Coordinates of C-alpha atoms in Angstrom, one line a residue:
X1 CA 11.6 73.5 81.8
X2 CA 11.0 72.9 85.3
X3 CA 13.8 73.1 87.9
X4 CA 14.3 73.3 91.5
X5 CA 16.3 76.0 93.8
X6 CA 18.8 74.9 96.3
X7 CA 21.0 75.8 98.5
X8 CA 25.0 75.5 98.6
X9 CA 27.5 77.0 101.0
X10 CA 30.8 78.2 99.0
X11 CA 33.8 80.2 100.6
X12 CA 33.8 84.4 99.4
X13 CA 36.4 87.0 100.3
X14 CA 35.4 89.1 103.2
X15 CA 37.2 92.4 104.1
X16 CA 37.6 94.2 107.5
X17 CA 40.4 96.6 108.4
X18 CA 41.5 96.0 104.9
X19 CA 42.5 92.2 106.2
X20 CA 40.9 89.9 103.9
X21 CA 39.5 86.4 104.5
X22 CA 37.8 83.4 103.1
X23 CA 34.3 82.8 104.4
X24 CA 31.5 80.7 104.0
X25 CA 28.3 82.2 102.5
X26 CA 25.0 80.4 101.6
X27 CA 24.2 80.5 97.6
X28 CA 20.4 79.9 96.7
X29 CA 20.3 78.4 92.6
X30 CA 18.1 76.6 90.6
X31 CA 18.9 73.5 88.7
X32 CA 16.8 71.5 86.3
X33 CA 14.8 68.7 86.7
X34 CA 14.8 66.1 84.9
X35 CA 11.7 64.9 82.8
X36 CA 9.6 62.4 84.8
X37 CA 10.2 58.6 84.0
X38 CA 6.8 57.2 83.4
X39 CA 8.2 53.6 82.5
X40 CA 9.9 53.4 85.9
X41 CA 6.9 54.8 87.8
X42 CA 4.4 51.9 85.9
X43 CA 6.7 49.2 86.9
X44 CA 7.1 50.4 90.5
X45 CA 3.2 50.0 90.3
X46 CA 3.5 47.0 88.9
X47 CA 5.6 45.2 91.4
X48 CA 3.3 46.8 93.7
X49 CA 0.4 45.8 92.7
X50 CA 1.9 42.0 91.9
X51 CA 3.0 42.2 95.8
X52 CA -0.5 42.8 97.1
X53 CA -1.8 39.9 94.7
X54 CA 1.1 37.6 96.5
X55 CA 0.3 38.5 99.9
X56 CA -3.6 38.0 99.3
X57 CA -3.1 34.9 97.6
X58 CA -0.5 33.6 100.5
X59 CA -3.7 35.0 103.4
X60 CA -5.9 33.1 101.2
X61 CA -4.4 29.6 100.7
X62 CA -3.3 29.5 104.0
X63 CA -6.8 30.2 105.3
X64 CA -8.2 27.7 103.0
X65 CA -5.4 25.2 103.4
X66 CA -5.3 25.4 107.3
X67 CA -8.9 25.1 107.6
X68 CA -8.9 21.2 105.3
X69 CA -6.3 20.5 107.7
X70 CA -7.4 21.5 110.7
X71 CA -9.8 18.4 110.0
X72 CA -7.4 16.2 111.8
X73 CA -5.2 18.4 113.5
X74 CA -4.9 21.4 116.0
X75 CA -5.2 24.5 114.2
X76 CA -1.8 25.8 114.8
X77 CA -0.2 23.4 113.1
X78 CA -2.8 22.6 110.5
X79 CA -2.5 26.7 109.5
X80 CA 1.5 26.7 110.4
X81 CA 1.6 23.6 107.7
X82 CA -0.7 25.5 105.1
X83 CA 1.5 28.7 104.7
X84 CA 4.4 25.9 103.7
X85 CA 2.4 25.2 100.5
X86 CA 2.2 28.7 99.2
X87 CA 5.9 29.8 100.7
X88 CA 7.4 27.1 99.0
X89 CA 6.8 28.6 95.4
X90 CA 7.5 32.0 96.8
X91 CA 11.1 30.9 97.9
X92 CA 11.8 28.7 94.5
X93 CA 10.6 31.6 92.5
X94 CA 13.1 34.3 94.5
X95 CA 15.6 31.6 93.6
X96 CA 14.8 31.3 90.0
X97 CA 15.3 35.4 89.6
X98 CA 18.3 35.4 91.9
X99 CA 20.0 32.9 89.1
X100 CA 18.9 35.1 85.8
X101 CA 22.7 35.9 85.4
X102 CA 23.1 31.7 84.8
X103 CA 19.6 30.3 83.4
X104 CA 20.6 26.6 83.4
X105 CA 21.1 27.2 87.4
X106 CA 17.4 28.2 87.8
X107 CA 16.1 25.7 85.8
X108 CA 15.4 23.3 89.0
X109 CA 13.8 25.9 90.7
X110 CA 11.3 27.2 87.7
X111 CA 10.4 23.3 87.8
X112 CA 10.0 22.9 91.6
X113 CA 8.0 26.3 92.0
X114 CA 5.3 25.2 89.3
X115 CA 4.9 21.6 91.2
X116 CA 4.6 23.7 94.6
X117 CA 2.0 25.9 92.9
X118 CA 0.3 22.8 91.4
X119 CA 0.2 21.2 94.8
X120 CA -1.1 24.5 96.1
X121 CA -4.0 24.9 93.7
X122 CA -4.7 21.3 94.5
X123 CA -4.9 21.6 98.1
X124 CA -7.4 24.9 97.6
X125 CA -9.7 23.0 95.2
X126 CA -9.9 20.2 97.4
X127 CA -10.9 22.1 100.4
X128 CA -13.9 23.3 98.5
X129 CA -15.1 20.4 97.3
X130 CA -15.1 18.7 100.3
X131 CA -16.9 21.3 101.7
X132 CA -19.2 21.1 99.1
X133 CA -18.4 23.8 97.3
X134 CA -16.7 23.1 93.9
X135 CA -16.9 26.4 92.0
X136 CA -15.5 28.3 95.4
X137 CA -12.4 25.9 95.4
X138 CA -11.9 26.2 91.5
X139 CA -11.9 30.1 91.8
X140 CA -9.7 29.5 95.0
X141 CA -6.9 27.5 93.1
X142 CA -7.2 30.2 90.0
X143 CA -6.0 32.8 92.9
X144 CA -2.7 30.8 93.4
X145 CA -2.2 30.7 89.4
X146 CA -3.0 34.2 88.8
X147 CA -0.4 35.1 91.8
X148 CA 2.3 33.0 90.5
X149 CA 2.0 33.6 86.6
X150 CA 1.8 37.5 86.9
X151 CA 4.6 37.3 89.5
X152 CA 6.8 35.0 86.8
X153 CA 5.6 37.2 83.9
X154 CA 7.1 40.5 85.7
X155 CA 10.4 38.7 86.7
X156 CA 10.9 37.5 83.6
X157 CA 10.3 41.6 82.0
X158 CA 12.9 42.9 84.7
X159 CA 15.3 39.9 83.8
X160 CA 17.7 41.5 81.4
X161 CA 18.3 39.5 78.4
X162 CA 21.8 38.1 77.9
X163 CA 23.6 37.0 74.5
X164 CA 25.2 33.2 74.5
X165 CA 28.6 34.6 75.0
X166 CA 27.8 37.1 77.8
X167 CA 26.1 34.3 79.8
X168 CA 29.1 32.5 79.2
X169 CA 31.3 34.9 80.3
X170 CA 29.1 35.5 83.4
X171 CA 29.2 31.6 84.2
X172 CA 32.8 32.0 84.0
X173 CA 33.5 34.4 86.3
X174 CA 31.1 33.3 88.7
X175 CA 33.0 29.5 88.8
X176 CA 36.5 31.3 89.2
X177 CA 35.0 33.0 92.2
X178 CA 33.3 30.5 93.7
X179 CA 36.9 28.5 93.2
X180 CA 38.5 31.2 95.1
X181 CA 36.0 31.2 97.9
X182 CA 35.7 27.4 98.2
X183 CA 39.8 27.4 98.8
X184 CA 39.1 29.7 101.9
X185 CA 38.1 26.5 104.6
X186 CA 40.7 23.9 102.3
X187 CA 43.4 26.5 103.5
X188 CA 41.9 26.7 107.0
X189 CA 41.7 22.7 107.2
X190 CA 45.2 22.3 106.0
X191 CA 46.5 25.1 108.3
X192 CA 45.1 23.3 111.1
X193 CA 46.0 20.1 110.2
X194 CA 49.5 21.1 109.5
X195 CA 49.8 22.6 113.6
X196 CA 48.8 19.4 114.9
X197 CA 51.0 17.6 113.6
X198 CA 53.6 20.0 114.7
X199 CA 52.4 19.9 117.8
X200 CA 52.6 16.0 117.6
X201 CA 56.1 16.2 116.4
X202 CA 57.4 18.4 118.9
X203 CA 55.6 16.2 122.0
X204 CA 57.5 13.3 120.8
X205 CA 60.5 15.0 120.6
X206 CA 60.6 16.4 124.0
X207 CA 59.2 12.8 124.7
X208 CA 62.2 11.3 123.4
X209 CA 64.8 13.7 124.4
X210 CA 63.4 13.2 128.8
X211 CA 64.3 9.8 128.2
X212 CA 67.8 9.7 126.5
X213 CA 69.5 8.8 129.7
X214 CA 72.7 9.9 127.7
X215 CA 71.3 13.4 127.8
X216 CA 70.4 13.7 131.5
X217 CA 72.9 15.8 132.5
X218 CA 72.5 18.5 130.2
X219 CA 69.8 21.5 130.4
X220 CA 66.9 21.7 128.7
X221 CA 67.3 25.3 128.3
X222 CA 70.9 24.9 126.6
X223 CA 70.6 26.3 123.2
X224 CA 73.8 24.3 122.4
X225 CA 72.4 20.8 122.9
X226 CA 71.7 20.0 119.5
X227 CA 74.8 21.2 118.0
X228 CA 77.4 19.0 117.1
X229 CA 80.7 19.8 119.1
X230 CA 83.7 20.6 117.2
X231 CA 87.0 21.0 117.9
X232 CA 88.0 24.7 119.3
X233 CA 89.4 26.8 116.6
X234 CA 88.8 25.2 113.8
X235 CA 85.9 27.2 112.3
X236 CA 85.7 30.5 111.4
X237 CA 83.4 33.1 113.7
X238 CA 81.2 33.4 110.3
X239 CA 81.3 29.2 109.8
X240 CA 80.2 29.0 113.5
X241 CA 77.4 31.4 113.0
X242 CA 76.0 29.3 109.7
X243 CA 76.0 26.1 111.8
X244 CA 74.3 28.0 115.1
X245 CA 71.5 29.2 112.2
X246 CA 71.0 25.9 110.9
X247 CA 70.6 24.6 114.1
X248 CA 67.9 25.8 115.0
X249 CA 69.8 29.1 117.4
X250 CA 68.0 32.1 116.6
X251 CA 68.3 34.2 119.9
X252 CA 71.7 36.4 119.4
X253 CA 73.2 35.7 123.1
X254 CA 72.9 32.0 122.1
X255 CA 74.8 32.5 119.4
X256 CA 77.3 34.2 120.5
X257 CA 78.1 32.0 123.4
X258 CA 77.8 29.2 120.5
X259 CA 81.0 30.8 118.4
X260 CA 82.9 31.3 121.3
X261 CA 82.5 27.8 122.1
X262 CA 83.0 26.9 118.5
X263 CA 86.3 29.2 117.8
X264 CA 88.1 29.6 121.0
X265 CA 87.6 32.7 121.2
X266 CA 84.8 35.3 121.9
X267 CA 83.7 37.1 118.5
X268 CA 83.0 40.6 118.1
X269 CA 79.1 41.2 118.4
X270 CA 78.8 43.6 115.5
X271 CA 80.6 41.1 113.3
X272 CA 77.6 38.0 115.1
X273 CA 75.1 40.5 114.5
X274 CA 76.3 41.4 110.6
X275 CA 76.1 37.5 109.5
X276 CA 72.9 36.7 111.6
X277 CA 71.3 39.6 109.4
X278 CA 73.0 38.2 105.9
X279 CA 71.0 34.9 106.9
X280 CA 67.5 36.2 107.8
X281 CA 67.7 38.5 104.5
X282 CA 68.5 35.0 102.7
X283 CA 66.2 33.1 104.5

């Protein structure tokens, strides 16, 4: 069995002047290797090997391609408008294999990247025979097929195969999270909608309060304008501080002044403080 020596640091007791400490110390062992994978190793060659086919057959149809067109165009965009034709059924086939969790998703694009490739082998066989060369444009075209179908044939052996229920299943979760992600900009629409009107509300509040003339006189930054006055004495300090809260009076100084007002009397701040915290814990 073959193996392989490495190296590890680990901590050993070390004695000098009979004081003892822990120290770190290199340890050289060997540890087996594991038998080579020869199926993995063929594939990588595979894909390689299917790579250099794509990339020869994407140099070649552009070449051709750009060259019919350059016929009656410049030749940058003749050749930028030939690598479309081959790019096209590259893309749709990435697509198909990024949907072999959900086959009925890649469906479209196994349909669209054969049309492309059609088109493709069309456009290569018809630059040959217009330039009078049938049997160069034939074998031209075959390059785009042979590309494409051993390209397919390799996706479709890395593809695992999935039951009726596990695709399901898959399907499944991947509509409850796309559900989830879809409410992410519905929250952020509603959230923003929600602040302007708000804001709208509050403008035409402050709108409507400038021009009470029945409210000139008093300050804007009275906490005690919007509460209703009562007569002196006849609420409790913890009623008064229930109708501060539900008026909108948050700061504690506001309310305080606002019992005062309310009971005739000035209340104890503790006591202010004890019921504003009862009402934020209910709130």
């Amino acid at each position: 069995m073959k193996t392989r020596r490495i190296t590890r640091e680990r901590l050993v007791p070390h004695t000098l002047d009979g004081k003892t400490r822990m120290v770190p110390d290199d340890e050289v062992i060997e540890i087996p290797l594991p038998p080579r994978d020869w199926d993995q190793l063929a594939l990588n060659t595979v894909t390689v090997i299917v790579t250099l086919l794509v990339s020869a057959c994407v140099v070649w149809s552009t070449v051709s391609i750009g060259d019919l067109l350059s016929r009656v165009v410049v030749e940058p965009a003749a050749y930028g408008a030939a690598a479309v034709f081959d790019l096209a059924w590259i893309a749709l086939m990435i697509i198909e294999w990024l949907a072999r969790y959900t086959p009925a998703r890649g469906n479209k694009a196994r349909i669209g990247g054969y049309v492309a490739l059609i088109v493709a082998m069309g456009a290569v066989g018809t630059h040959g025979w217009l330039a009078g060369d049938a049997a160069t444009g034939i074998v031209g075209a075959v390059v785009s097929g042979l590309a494409k179908g051993t390209w397919t044939i390799l996706l479709d052996y890395q593809a695992m195969p999935l039951d009726k229920r596990t695709a399901a299943f898959l399907q499944q979760e991947l509509a409850e999270a796309g559900a989830e992600l879809s409410r992410v900009p519905v929250r952020r629409r509603v959230t923003r909608a929600r602040a302007l009107v708000e804001a709208e509300r509050r403008a035409l509040e402050a709108d409507r309060g400038s021009a009470d003339p029945g409210r000139a006189d008093e300050s804007a930054d009275d906490p005690d304008a919007d509460v209703l006055a009562i007569r002196p004495g006849a609420v409790s300090t913890k009623d008064a501080v229930r109708i501060a809260w539900d008026s909108d009076i948050r700061d504690r100084d506001a309310v305080i002044r606002y019992v005062a007002k309310a009971t005739g009397r000035a209340p104890s701040p503790d006591t202010v403080d004890r019921y504003l915290r009862a009402l934020r814990i209910g709130a």
